[in-house]
């Protein structure tokens, strides 16, 4: 065997982008049977500064790590809030946690929803299902500065009334001055008095000026596709349609390659893209 | 006197050089593995090294980005704790061909880009690279002339060229110079040596001819127009989605991050391992939707990540021309052939457009 004067060395404690911080769950609430909302406080006492639309990598040691959207708004002094849908082993394990227990967070990562540059504009939010979770961050930022913006519409579609998330907040948003909240469901339950149909059916109920409106979309790919087409038909410019993408993000720092859409890393170049940008990424959407 | 950056080493002293070097630190170099295959492995003498080798099964990226790498360990016994880990080893890699030097340069760009990847960079800083020139083609799979990697473009500490009875060495860094100085086996280059090197390079210009009917500069353009090409569909029918092509690629660096608890379920590690865009789960998100369900789309993605996307971001092709993907493919998907098909298809399309 060869003798080497040097051996494998291990460097511990080096500054490392992959290292998460512990955060205590201070509050849990159920948004629907599948989705729970977590309010978090970092154990080291340092708050996380983040922007609307960014995400964090959330982990539990021994289970794994996954990207989760931030749903709270730093702008109005919120603690970090995330909402997690049961979808795999990690999210199932997170759902088992109780208040006072810990989650591990690194980030925030990604770009953010542009919103401050749209002062004076009318705003159209279109969300489908849990697409409302990441949109809530920019919605509350804009509502926090309500007087700086024109008319605001919130169009929200879900599969059925029990799937709807933030029901209470939808009611309180509808009470803000000059904010119209319109809801629809694909399949109504008994007692549902609202609209039935996909979210694009709500467009016949509102009138907006395509030249002075900014649209924020989030939802399943099929909803994004048809909403983009409807908004284009209504003469909105692709630059004014903003969406956030869900991809399989592993590292969060533009290395691991999982979340590439064309040549753009969803985690560092996105997750927020305009419809105009998505069009240039080729057919790869 | 101005210090020369060129030295020579007589062939008969090569074994002494490697032996002396290996007494000081770990040396890895290409070694014959039988069946015409080679691999980078630790050596203690020059005699073990296969100087005349075709690209190794795995490129030297395995030392920069190991297949398995612990990023952190965790311990949940005394409160939840996680400790970042970087395992690294001081070593010299001898005999890196120009294609693989280009591969390491590409990886350096990826992992140095902010936010930096400390694991990669710490490991890189402990590695000294000695390049080795190919005087002729390795085999018919290489396309190094296409991407201009048949001659050295930097990325080494020392660079050896075989001149028959001796090696001529370009000293590129202080680390390289230190090796030359401490060995005490090297001689200054004479005018005749430099002339021989010049002759060798000039012979190479005749020997290496572009392997694909397109010039380097026009490749991104071809890809810009080929996204919906039928070529991808054809590749999809052949591809077995085994991921061999990405494993052996010197510039494929995609990885997965996984937690592995120990048997006590209290301690464990978070590690990364090579991953492949050719596997179906690679671009799958929670809930099951996959962004590249078709094998053809995944092969297309691999090609675009070599010839188009890195041009947008780094102004650099990420194909080094080493030919490993074609050499290893069980379904005989050949990079040179695929590029040629795209170029021909493009020419036909342009011709038709011109006729109308």
Coordinates of C-alpha atoms in Angstrom, one line a residue:
Chain A
X1 CA 0.0 0.0 0.0
X2 CA 1.3 3.4 -0.8
X3 CA 2.2 5.6 2.2
X4 CA 1.0 9.1 2.0
X5 CA 2.3 11.9 4.0
X6 CA -1.2 13.5 4.0
X7 CA -4.5 11.9 4.9
X8 CA -8.1 12.9 4.3
X9 CA -8.7 15.9 6.5
X10 CA -12.1 17.0 7.7
X11 CA -12.9 20.6 8.1
X12 CA -15.7 21.3 10.5
X13 CA -17.7 24.4 11.1
X14 CA -16.6 26.1 7.9
X15 CA -19.0 28.8 6.6
X16 CA -21.4 26.7 4.6
X17 CA -24.3 27.7 2.5
X18 CA -25.9 24.2 3.0
X19 CA -26.1 24.6 6.8
X20 CA -29.6 25.4 8.1
X21 CA -30.7 27.3 11.3
X22 CA -33.1 26.0 13.9
X23 CA -36.5 27.6 14.1
X24 CA -39.2 27.0 16.7
X25 CA -42.7 26.5 15.6
X26 CA -44.7 29.1 17.6
X27 CA -48.1 28.5 15.9
X28 CA -49.7 25.9 13.7
X29 CA -53.1 26.3 12.0
X30 CA -54.9 24.1 9.6
X31 CA -55.6 25.8 6.2
X32 CA -57.4 22.8 4.8
X33 CA -57.2 19.0 5.5
X34 CA -53.9 18.8 3.5
X35 CA -52.2 22.1 4.3
X36 CA -50.9 23.4 7.6
X37 CA -49.6 26.9 8.2
X38 CA -46.5 27.4 10.5
X39 CA -45.3 30.5 12.2
X40 CA -41.6 30.2 13.0
X41 CA -39.1 32.0 15.3
X42 CA -35.4 31.4 14.9
X43 CA -33.7 29.9 18.0
X44 CA -30.6 32.2 17.6
X45 CA -32.9 35.2 17.9
X46 CA -32.0 36.6 14.5
X47 CA -34.9 37.3 12.3
X48 CA -34.8 36.4 8.6
X49 CA -35.1 39.2 6.1
X50 CA -37.0 38.1 3.1
X51 CA -39.0 39.5 0.2
X52 CA -42.4 38.5 -1.2
X53 CA -42.1 35.5 -3.5
X54 CA -38.9 34.1 -2.0
X55 CA -38.6 30.6 -0.6
X56 CA -36.7 28.7 2.1
X57 CA -35.2 25.3 2.2
X58 CA -36.9 23.5 5.1
X59 CA -35.5 20.3 6.6
X60 CA -35.8 17.7 9.3
X61 CA -32.6 15.8 10.1
X62 CA -32.8 12.3 8.8
X63 CA -35.8 12.9 6.7
X64 CA -34.7 15.4 4.1
X65 CA -35.0 18.9 2.8
X66 CA -37.4 20.6 0.4
X67 CA -38.1 24.1 -0.9
X68 CA -41.1 25.8 0.6
X69 CA -42.6 29.2 -0.3
X70 CA -42.7 31.9 2.3
X71 CA -46.3 33.1 2.8
X72 CA -45.7 35.9 5.2
X73 CA -44.7 39.5 4.6
X74 CA -41.5 40.9 6.2
X75 CA -42.6 44.4 5.1
X76 CA -45.4 44.4 7.7
X77 CA -43.3 42.8 10.4
X78 CA -44.5 39.3 10.2
X79 CA -42.5 36.4 11.7
X80 CA -41.5 33.9 9.1
X81 CA -44.6 31.9 8.0
X82 CA -44.7 28.9 5.7
X83 CA -47.5 26.7 4.6
X84 CA -46.9 23.0 3.9
X85 CA -49.0 20.6 1.9
X86 CA -48.7 16.9 2.7
X87 CA -47.1 15.5 -0.4
X88 CA -44.1 13.3 0.5
X89 CA -42.1 11.9 3.4
X90 CA -40.7 15.2 4.6
X91 CA -44.0 17.1 4.4
X92 CA -45.7 14.2 6.2
X93 CA -43.1 14.4 8.9
X94 CA -43.5 18.1 9.2
X95 CA -47.3 17.6 9.6
X96 CA -46.5 15.4 12.7
X97 CA -44.7 18.3 14.4
X98 CA -46.3 20.2 17.3
X99 CA -46.0 23.8 18.5
X100 CA -42.7 24.2 20.3
X101 CA -40.9 21.7 18.1
X102 CA -38.2 22.6 15.6
X103 CA -37.8 22.9 11.9
X104 CA -34.5 23.7 10.1
X105 CA -34.4 26.6 7.7
X106 CA -31.8 28.0 5.2
X107 CA -32.4 30.8 2.9
X108 CA -34.2 32.9 1.8
X109 CA -33.5 32.0 -1.8
X110 CA -34.7 33.1 -5.2
X111 CA -35.7 36.4 -6.6
X112 CA -39.0 38.1 -5.5
X113 CA -42.2 39.5 -6.8
X114 CA -41.7 43.0 -8.1
X115 CA -44.3 45.2 -6.4
X116 CA -42.9 48.6 -5.3
X117 CA -42.4 49.7 -8.8
X118 CA -46.1 49.2 -9.6
X119 CA -47.4 52.0 -7.4
X120 CA -50.4 53.6 -9.1
X121 CA -51.3 50.5 -11.0
X122 CA -54.4 48.3 -10.7
X123 CA -53.6 44.9 -9.4
X124 CA -55.1 41.5 -10.4
X125 CA -54.3 38.5 -8.3
X126 CA -55.2 35.1 -9.8
X127 CA -54.6 32.0 -7.7
X128 CA -55.6 28.4 -8.0
X129 CA -55.6 26.0 -5.0
X130 CA -52.4 26.2 -2.9
X131 CA -51.1 28.8 -5.4
X132 CA -52.6 31.3 -3.0
X133 CA -49.8 30.4 -0.4
X134 CA -46.9 32.1 -2.2
X135 CA -49.1 34.9 -3.6
X136 CA -50.2 35.8 0.0
X137 CA -46.7 37.3 0.6
X138 CA -47.0 39.9 -2.1
X139 CA -50.8 40.4 -1.5
X140 CA -50.2 41.5 2.1
X141 CA -47.3 43.7 1.0
X142 CA -49.6 45.5 -1.4
X143 CA -52.5 45.6 1.0
X144 CA -50.1 47.1 3.6
X145 CA -49.6 50.0 1.2
X146 CA -53.2 50.0 0.0
X147 CA -53.4 53.7 -0.8
X148 CA -50.4 53.5 -3.3
X149 CA -52.3 51.2 -5.6
X150 CA -55.5 51.5 -7.8
X151 CA -58.2 48.9 -7.9
X152 CA -57.4 45.4 -6.7
X153 CA -59.1 42.1 -7.7
X154 CA -58.4 38.7 -6.1
X155 CA -59.7 35.8 -8.2
X156 CA -59.4 32.5 -6.4
X157 CA -60.3 29.1 -7.6
X158 CA -60.2 25.8 -5.8
X159 CA -61.4 22.3 -6.5
X160 CA -64.0 22.3 -3.9
X161 CA -65.0 24.5 -0.9
X162 CA -63.0 22.4 1.6
X163 CA -59.9 22.8 -0.5
X164 CA -59.9 26.5 -0.2
X165 CA -57.0 28.0 1.9
X166 CA -57.0 31.2 3.9
X167 CA -60.9 31.4 3.8
X168 CA -60.9 33.8 6.8
X169 CA -58.4 36.1 5.1
X170 CA -60.2 36.1 1.8
X171 CA -63.2 37.5 3.8
X172 CA -61.0 40.2 5.5
X173 CA -59.3 41.1 2.2
X174 CA -62.7 41.6 0.6
X175 CA -63.5 44.2 3.3
X176 CA -60.5 46.4 2.4
X177 CA -61.5 49.4 0.4
X178 CA -61.8 48.9 -3.3
X179 CA -60.7 45.2 -3.2
X180 CA -62.9 42.7 -4.9
X181 CA -62.5 39.1 -4.0
X182 CA -64.1 36.6 -6.3
X183 CA -64.1 32.9 -5.6
X184 CA -65.0 29.9 -7.7
X185 CA -64.9 26.1 -7.2
X186 CA -64.7 23.3 -9.7
X187 CA -67.1 21.1 -7.9
X188 CA -69.5 22.7 -5.4
X189 CA -70.7 21.2 -2.1
X190 CA -74.2 21.7 -0.8
X191 CA -74.5 25.2 0.5
X192 CA -72.0 26.8 -1.9
X193 CA -73.6 29.9 -3.3
X194 CA -70.6 31.2 -5.3
X195 CA -69.4 30.7 -8.8
X196 CA -68.8 27.2 -10.2
X197 CA -66.1 26.6 -12.9
X198 CA -62.4 27.1 -13.5
X199 CA -60.8 30.4 -12.4
X200 CA -60.8 31.9 -15.9
X201 CA -64.7 31.9 -15.8
X202 CA -64.3 34.8 -13.3
X203 CA -62.9 37.1 -15.9
X204 CA -66.4 37.6 -17.3
X205 CA -67.4 39.2 -14.0
X206 CA -64.7 41.9 -13.9
X207 CA -63.5 44.7 -16.1
X208 CA -59.9 45.9 -16.0
X209 CA -57.8 48.2 -18.1
X210 CA -55.0 46.0 -19.6
X211 CA -52.8 49.1 -19.9
X212 CA -52.7 49.9 -16.3
X213 CA -53.0 46.5 -14.7
X214 CA -50.4 44.1 -13.3
X215 CA -51.4 40.5 -12.9
X216 CA -49.8 38.1 -10.4
X217 CA -50.6 34.4 -11.0
X218 CA -49.9 31.2 -9.1
X219 CA -51.5 27.8 -9.4
X220 CA -51.2 24.5 -11.2
X221 CA -49.5 24.6 -14.7
X222 CA -52.8 24.1 -16.5
X223 CA -54.4 27.1 -14.7
X224 CA -51.3 29.3 -15.5
X225 CA -51.5 28.3 -19.1
X226 CA -55.1 29.2 -19.6
X227 CA -54.9 32.4 -17.5
X228 CA -52.0 33.6 -19.6
X229 CA -54.0 33.0 -22.7
X230 CA -57.0 34.8 -21.4
X231 CA -55.0 37.8 -20.2
X232 CA -53.3 38.0 -23.6
X233 CA -56.7 37.9 -25.3
X234 CA -57.7 40.8 -23.1
X235 CA -54.7 42.7 -24.4
X236 CA -52.4 42.5 -21.4
X237 CA -48.7 42.7 -22.1
X238 CA -46.7 39.5 -21.2
X239 CA -44.3 41.8 -19.3
X240 CA -47.1 42.7 -16.9
X241 CA -48.1 39.1 -16.1
X242 CA -46.0 37.7 -13.3
X243 CA -46.0 34.2 -12.1
X244 CA -44.0 32.0 -9.7
X245 CA -42.9 28.5 -10.7
X246 CA -42.6 25.3 -8.7
X247 CA -39.7 23.1 -9.7
X248 CA -37.7 20.4 -7.9
X249 CA -35.2 22.6 -6.1
X250 CA -32.5 20.7 -4.1
X251 CA -29.6 23.1 -3.4
X252 CA -31.4 26.5 -3.7
X253 CA -28.1 28.2 -4.8
X254 CA -28.1 27.5 -8.5
X255 CA -25.8 24.5 -8.6
X256 CA -27.5 21.1 -8.4
X257 CA -29.3 21.4 -11.8
X258 CA -32.7 20.0 -10.8
X259 CA -34.7 23.1 -11.3
X260 CA -33.5 24.3 -14.7
X261 CA -36.1 25.6 -17.0
X262 CA -34.2 26.1 -20.3
X263 CA -31.1 27.9 -19.1
X264 CA -32.7 29.5 -16.1
X265 CA -32.3 28.2 -12.6
X266 CA -35.8 28.4 -11.0
X267 CA -34.0 28.8 -7.6
X268 CA -31.7 31.7 -8.4
X269 CA -33.1 33.3 -11.6
X270 CA -36.6 32.6 -10.4
X271 CA -38.9 31.4 -9.0
X272 CA -40.7 34.6 -10.1
X273 CA -40.8 35.0 -13.9
X274 CA -42.9 37.3 -16.2
X275 CA -44.9 35.6 -18.9
X276 CA -42.6 37.4 -21.4
X277 CA -39.6 35.7 -19.8
X278 CA -41.2 32.2 -19.8
X279 CA -41.9 32.6 -23.5
X280 CA -38.2 33.1 -24.2
X281 CA -37.2 30.0 -22.3
X282 CA -38.4 28.0 -25.3
X283 CA -41.0 25.3 -25.2
X284 CA -39.5 24.1 -21.9
X285 CA -42.1 25.3 -19.4
Chain B
X1 CA 18.5 36.2 -14.9
X2 CA 14.8 35.9 -16.0
X3 CA 13.5 32.6 -14.8
X4 CA 12.3 30.3 -17.6
X5 CA 8.8 28.9 -17.5
X6 CA 9.8 25.9 -19.7
X7 CA 11.7 22.9 -18.4
X8 CA 12.5 19.4 -19.7
X9 CA 12.7 16.0 -18.1
X10 CA 14.5 13.0 -19.6
X11 CA 12.4 10.0 -20.1
X12 CA 14.6 7.8 -17.9
X13 CA 14.1 10.1 -15.0
X14 CA 10.3 10.1 -15.2
X15 CA 10.0 7.1 -12.8
X16 CA 12.3 8.9 -10.3
X17 CA 10.1 12.0 -10.6
X18 CA 6.8 10.3 -9.9
X19 CA 8.4 8.2 -7.0
X20 CA 9.8 11.3 -5.4
X21 CA 6.5 13.2 -5.8
X22 CA 4.6 10.2 -4.3
X23 CA 6.8 10.2 -1.2
X24 CA 5.7 13.7 -0.5
X25 CA 2.0 13.5 -1.3
X26 CA -0.7 11.4 -2.9
X27 CA -0.3 11.1 -6.6
X28 CA -3.1 9.9 -8.9
X29 CA -2.6 9.1 -12.6
X30 CA -4.2 7.1 -15.5
X31 CA -3.7 3.4 -15.0
X32 CA -4.6 0.6 -17.4
X33 CA -7.5 -1.4 -16.2
X34 CA -7.7 -4.0 -19.0
X35 CA -10.1 -4.2 -21.9
X36 CA -8.7 -1.0 -23.3
X37 CA -10.0 0.9 -20.3
X38 CA -8.2 3.3 -18.0
X39 CA -8.9 5.0 -14.7
X40 CA -7.3 7.6 -12.5
X41 CA -5.9 5.8 -9.5
X42 CA -3.2 6.4 -6.8
X43 CA 0.3 5.5 -8.0
X44 CA 3.7 5.4 -6.3
X45 CA 5.9 5.1 -9.3
X46 CA 6.0 6.3 -12.9
X47 CA 6.0 2.7 -14.2
X48 CA 2.4 2.2 -13.1
X49 CA 1.2 5.1 -15.2
X50 CA -0.3 4.5 -18.7
X51 CA 1.0 7.5 -20.6
X52 CA -0.7 6.4 -23.8
X53 CA -4.3 6.3 -22.6
X54 CA -7.7 7.0 -24.0
X55 CA -10.0 9.1 -21.8
X56 CA -10.4 7.3 -18.4
X57 CA -13.8 5.7 -17.5
X58 CA -14.5 8.6 -15.1
X59 CA -13.0 12.0 -15.6
X60 CA -10.9 13.6 -12.8
X61 CA -14.1 15.3 -11.6
X62 CA -14.4 12.5 -9.2
X63 CA -11.6 14.1 -7.1
X64 CA -13.3 17.6 -7.2
X65 CA -16.9 16.4 -6.8
X66 CA -16.9 12.9 -5.3
X67 CA -19.8 10.6 -6.2
X68 CA -20.7 10.7 -2.5
X69 CA -19.9 13.6 -0.3
X70 CA -21.0 14.4 3.2
X71 CA -22.1 18.0 3.6
X72 CA -23.1 17.8 7.2
X73 CA -23.6 15.5 10.1
X74 CA -26.4 15.7 12.6
X75 CA -26.9 14.7 16.1
X76 CA -30.4 14.9 17.7
X77 CA -29.3 13.6 21.1
X78 CA -28.3 16.9 22.7
X79 CA -30.8 19.1 21.0
X80 CA -31.0 19.1 17.2
X81 CA -27.5 19.9 16.0
X82 CA -25.9 20.0 12.6
X83 CA -22.2 20.3 11.8
X84 CA -21.0 21.2 8.3
X85 CA -18.3 18.8 7.0
X86 CA -15.7 19.2 4.2
X87 CA -13.5 16.1 3.6
X88 CA -10.5 16.9 1.4
X89 CA -7.1 15.5 0.6
X90 CA -3.9 17.0 -0.7
X91 CA -3.0 15.4 -4.0
X92 CA -1.4 15.7 -7.4
X93 CA -3.3 14.6 -10.4
X94 CA -0.8 13.6 -13.1
X95 CA -1.6 13.2 -16.8
X96 CA -4.8 15.2 -17.3
X97 CA -5.6 15.5 -21.0
X98 CA -6.6 18.9 -22.4
X99 CA -10.2 17.8 -22.7
X100 CA -10.3 17.0 -19.0
X101 CA -8.5 20.3 -18.1
X102 CA -11.4 22.1 -19.9
X103 CA -13.8 20.0 -17.8
X104 CA -12.2 21.1 -14.5
X105 CA -12.2 24.7 -15.7
X106 CA -16.0 24.4 -16.4
X107 CA -16.7 23.0 -12.9
X108 CA -14.6 25.7 -11.4
X109 CA -16.9 28.3 -13.0
X110 CA -20.0 26.6 -11.7
X111 CA -18.8 26.2 -8.1
X112 CA -17.0 29.5 -7.8
X113 CA -20.1 31.5 -8.8
X114 CA -21.7 33.1 -5.9
X115 CA -23.0 31.7 -3.6
X116 CA -19.8 29.7 -3.6
X117 CA -19.7 26.0 -2.9
X118 CA -17.1 25.8 -0.1
X119 CA -16.9 22.0 -0.3
X120 CA -15.8 22.1 -3.9
X121 CA -13.5 25.0 -3.4
X122 CA -11.7 23.7 -0.4
X123 CA -11.1 20.4 -2.2
X124 CA -9.9 22.2 -5.3
X125 CA -7.4 24.2 -3.4
X126 CA -5.7 21.0 -2.2
X127 CA -5.3 19.6 -5.7
X128 CA -2.3 20.2 -8.0
X129 CA -2.9 19.5 -11.7
X130 CA -0.3 18.2 -14.1
X131 CA -1.6 18.1 -17.6
X132 CA -0.4 15.9 -20.4
X133 CA -0.7 16.6 -24.1
X134 CA -2.3 14.2 -26.7
X135 CA 0.0 14.0 -29.7
X136 CA -2.7 12.2 -31.7
X137 CA -6.4 11.3 -31.4
X138 CA -7.3 8.9 -28.7
X139 CA -10.0 7.2 -30.8
X140 CA -12.9 7.9 -33.2
X141 CA -15.3 9.2 -30.4
X142 CA -13.3 12.3 -29.6
X143 CA -14.5 15.7 -30.9
X144 CA -11.8 17.9 -29.2
X145 CA -10.9 19.8 -32.4
X146 CA -14.6 21.0 -32.7
X147 CA -14.4 22.6 -29.3
X148 CA -10.7 23.6 -29.6
X149 CA -9.6 21.4 -26.7
X150 CA -7.0 19.5 -28.7
X151 CA -4.3 21.9 -27.6
X152 CA -3.9 23.3 -24.0
X153 CA -5.9 26.3 -22.9
X154 CA -4.6 26.6 -19.3
X155 CA -6.1 25.1 -16.2
X156 CA -3.0 23.3 -15.0
X157 CA 0.0 23.9 -12.7
X158 CA 2.4 22.0 -15.0
X159 CA 1.8 20.7 -18.5
X160 CA 3.8 17.8 -19.9
X161 CA 4.3 17.2 -23.7
X162 CA 6.0 14.0 -24.9
X163 CA 8.8 14.8 -27.2
X164 CA 10.1 11.2 -27.7
X165 CA 13.2 10.9 -25.5
X166 CA 12.1 13.7 -23.1
X167 CA 9.2 15.7 -21.8
X168 CA 8.9 19.4 -22.3
X169 CA 7.1 21.1 -19.4
X170 CA 5.2 24.4 -19.2
X171 CA 5.3 25.8 -15.7
X172 CA 2.1 27.7 -15.1
X173 CA 1.8 28.3 -11.4
X174 CA 3.9 28.7 -8.2
X175 CA 2.7 25.3 -7.1
X176 CA 4.0 23.9 -10.3
X177 CA 7.3 25.7 -10.0
X178 CA 7.7 24.3 -6.4
X179 CA 7.4 20.8 -7.7
X180 CA 10.0 21.4 -10.4
X181 CA 12.4 23.1 -7.9
X182 CA 12.1 20.5 -5.2
X183 CA 12.5 17.5 -7.6
X184 CA 15.9 18.6 -8.8
X185 CA 15.5 16.4 -11.9
X186 CA 14.5 18.9 -14.4
X187 CA 16.7 20.8 -16.9
X188 CA 16.2 24.1 -18.7
X189 CA 14.7 23.8 -22.1
X190 CA 17.1 24.3 -25.1
X191 CA 16.2 26.1 -28.3
X192 CA 16.0 22.7 -30.0
X193 CA 13.3 21.5 -27.5
X194 CA 11.2 24.6 -28.2
X195 CA 11.5 24.0 -31.9
X196 CA 10.4 20.3 -31.5
X197 CA 7.4 21.5 -29.5
X198 CA 6.5 24.0 -32.3
X199 CA 6.9 21.2 -34.9
X200 CA 4.6 18.9 -32.8
X201 CA 1.9 21.5 -32.5
X202 CA 2.1 22.3 -36.2
X203 CA 1.8 18.6 -37.1
X204 CA -1.2 18.5 -34.8
X205 CA -3.0 21.2 -36.7
X206 CA -2.9 18.8 -39.7
X207 CA -3.7 15.7 -37.7
X208 CA -6.8 17.1 -35.9
X209 CA -9.6 18.1 -38.3
X210 CA -13.0 19.4 -37.3
X211 CA -15.1 16.3 -36.5
X212 CA -18.5 17.9 -37.1
X213 CA -19.4 20.0 -40.2
X214 CA -19.9 23.2 -38.2
X215 CA -17.5 25.8 -36.7
X216 CA -17.4 26.2 -33.0
X217 CA -18.9 29.7 -33.1
X218 CA -22.0 28.6 -34.9
X219 CA -23.0 25.7 -32.6
X220 CA -25.3 27.8 -30.3
X221 CA -27.0 29.1 -33.4
X222 CA -27.7 25.6 -34.6
X223 CA -29.1 24.8 -31.2
X224 CA -31.2 27.9 -31.1
X225 CA -33.1 26.6 -34.1
X226 CA -33.2 22.9 -33.2
X227 CA -35.4 22.8 -30.1
X228 CA -38.3 21.1 -31.9
X229 CA -36.0 18.9 -34.1
X230 CA -37.0 15.3 -34.9
X231 CA -33.5 14.3 -33.8
X232 CA -34.6 14.5 -30.2
X233 CA -37.5 12.2 -30.8
X234 CA -35.2 9.7 -32.4
X235 CA -32.7 9.8 -29.5
X236 CA -35.7 9.3 -27.1
X237 CA -36.5 6.1 -28.9
X238 CA -32.9 4.8 -28.5
X239 CA -32.1 6.1 -25.0
X240 CA -32.3 3.6 -22.1
X241 CA -32.3 6.5 -19.5
X242 CA -29.4 4.7 -17.7
X243 CA -27.5 8.0 -17.0
X244 CA -24.1 6.6 -18.1
X245 CA -23.6 9.6 -20.3
X246 CA -24.0 12.1 -17.5
X247 CA -21.9 10.1 -15.0
X248 CA -18.9 10.0 -17.2
X249 CA -19.2 13.6 -18.5
X250 CA -16.4 15.8 -17.2
X251 CA -18.8 18.8 -16.9
X252 CA -22.0 17.1 -15.6
X253 CA -22.2 18.2 -11.9
X254 CA -25.9 17.8 -11.0
X255 CA -26.4 16.3 -7.6
X256 CA -29.1 15.2 -5.2
X257 CA -29.1 16.0 -1.5
X258 CA -30.1 13.2 0.8
X259 CA -30.4 12.6 4.6
X260 CA -29.2 9.3 5.9
X261 CA -29.8 8.5 9.5
X262 CA -27.6 6.0 11.3
X263 CA -29.1 2.9 12.9
X264 CA -29.6 4.8 16.2
X265 CA -31.9 7.1 14.3
X266 CA -30.5 10.0 16.4
X267 CA -27.4 10.7 14.4
X268 CA -26.7 10.7 10.7
X269 CA -25.5 12.7 7.7
X270 CA -26.7 14.9 5.0
X271 CA -24.8 14.0 1.8
X272 CA -24.9 14.8 -1.9
X273 CA -24.4 12.3 -4.7
X274 CA -24.2 12.6 -8.4
X275 CA -27.6 12.7 -10.0
X276 CA -28.6 12.5 -13.7
X277 CA -31.0 14.6 -15.7
X278 CA -31.6 11.4 -17.7
X279 CA -33.6 9.7 -14.9
X280 CA -37.3 10.4 -14.9
X281 CA -37.5 11.5 -11.3
X282 CA -34.8 14.2 -11.8
X283 CA -37.3 17.0 -12.6
X284 CA -40.2 15.5 -10.7
X285 CA -41.9 17.7 -8.1
X286 CA -43.9 16.7 -5.1
X287 CA -47.3 15.5 -6.3
X288 CA -45.7 13.6 -9.2
X289 CA -45.6 16.0 -12.1
X290 CA -42.4 15.6 -14.1
X291 CA -41.1 18.5 -16.2
X292 CA -39.3 16.2 -18.6
X293 CA -41.3 13.0 -18.9
X294 CA -40.0 12.0 -22.3
X295 CA -36.6 10.5 -22.8
X296 CA -36.2 12.6 -25.9
X297 CA -36.8 15.7 -23.9
X298 CA -34.2 14.6 -21.4
X299 CA -31.6 13.9 -24.0
X300 CA -32.3 17.2 -25.6
X301 CA -31.8 18.8 -22.2
X302 CA -28.4 17.1 -21.9
X303 CA -27.3 18.5 -25.3
X304 CA -28.6 22.0 -24.6
X305 CA -26.7 22.0 -21.3
X306 CA -23.5 21.3 -23.2
X307 CA -23.9 23.4 -26.3
X308 CA -26.5 26.2 -25.6
X309 CA -27.3 27.1 -22.0
X310 CA -23.7 27.6 -20.8
X311 CA -23.0 29.8 -23.7
X312 CA -25.8 32.1 -22.5
X313 CA -24.5 32.1 -18.9
X314 CA -20.7 31.6 -19.1
X315 CA -19.9 32.2 -22.9
X316 CA -18.4 28.7 -22.9
X317 CA -19.3 25.4 -24.3
X318 CA -19.6 22.7 -21.7
X319 CA -18.7 19.9 -24.1
X320 CA -15.0 19.2 -23.8
X321 CA -14.9 16.8 -26.8
X322 CA -13.6 13.9 -24.7
X323 CA -16.1 11.5 -26.3
X324 CA -16.9 9.6 -23.1
X325 CA -20.7 9.9 -23.5
X326 CA -20.6 8.2 -26.9
X327 CA -17.9 5.7 -25.8
X328 CA -20.0 4.5 -22.9
X329 CA -23.6 4.6 -24.4
X330 CA -25.2 1.2 -24.4
X331 CA -27.7 2.4 -27.0
X332 CA -24.9 3.8 -29.2
X333 CA -26.1 7.4 -29.0
X334 CA -23.2 9.2 -30.6
X335 CA -22.5 12.9 -29.9
X336 CA -20.7 13.5 -33.2
X337 CA -23.4 11.9 -35.2
X338 CA -26.2 13.8 -33.3
X339 CA -24.5 17.1 -33.9
X340 CA -23.9 16.2 -37.6
X341 CA -27.6 15.4 -37.9
X342 CA -28.7 18.7 -36.4
X343 CA -26.3 20.6 -38.7
X344 CA -27.6 18.8 -41.8
X345 CA -31.2 19.2 -40.8
X346 CA -30.6 22.9 -40.3
X347 CA -28.9 23.2 -43.7
X348 CA -31.9 21.5 -45.3
X349 CA -34.3 23.8 -43.5
X350 CA -32.3 26.9 -44.6
X351 CA -32.2 25.6 -48.2
X352 CA -36.0 25.1 -48.3
X353 CA -36.5 28.6 -46.8
X354 CA -34.1 30.0 -49.5
X355 CA -36.0 28.3 -52.3
X356 CA -39.3 29.6 -51.3

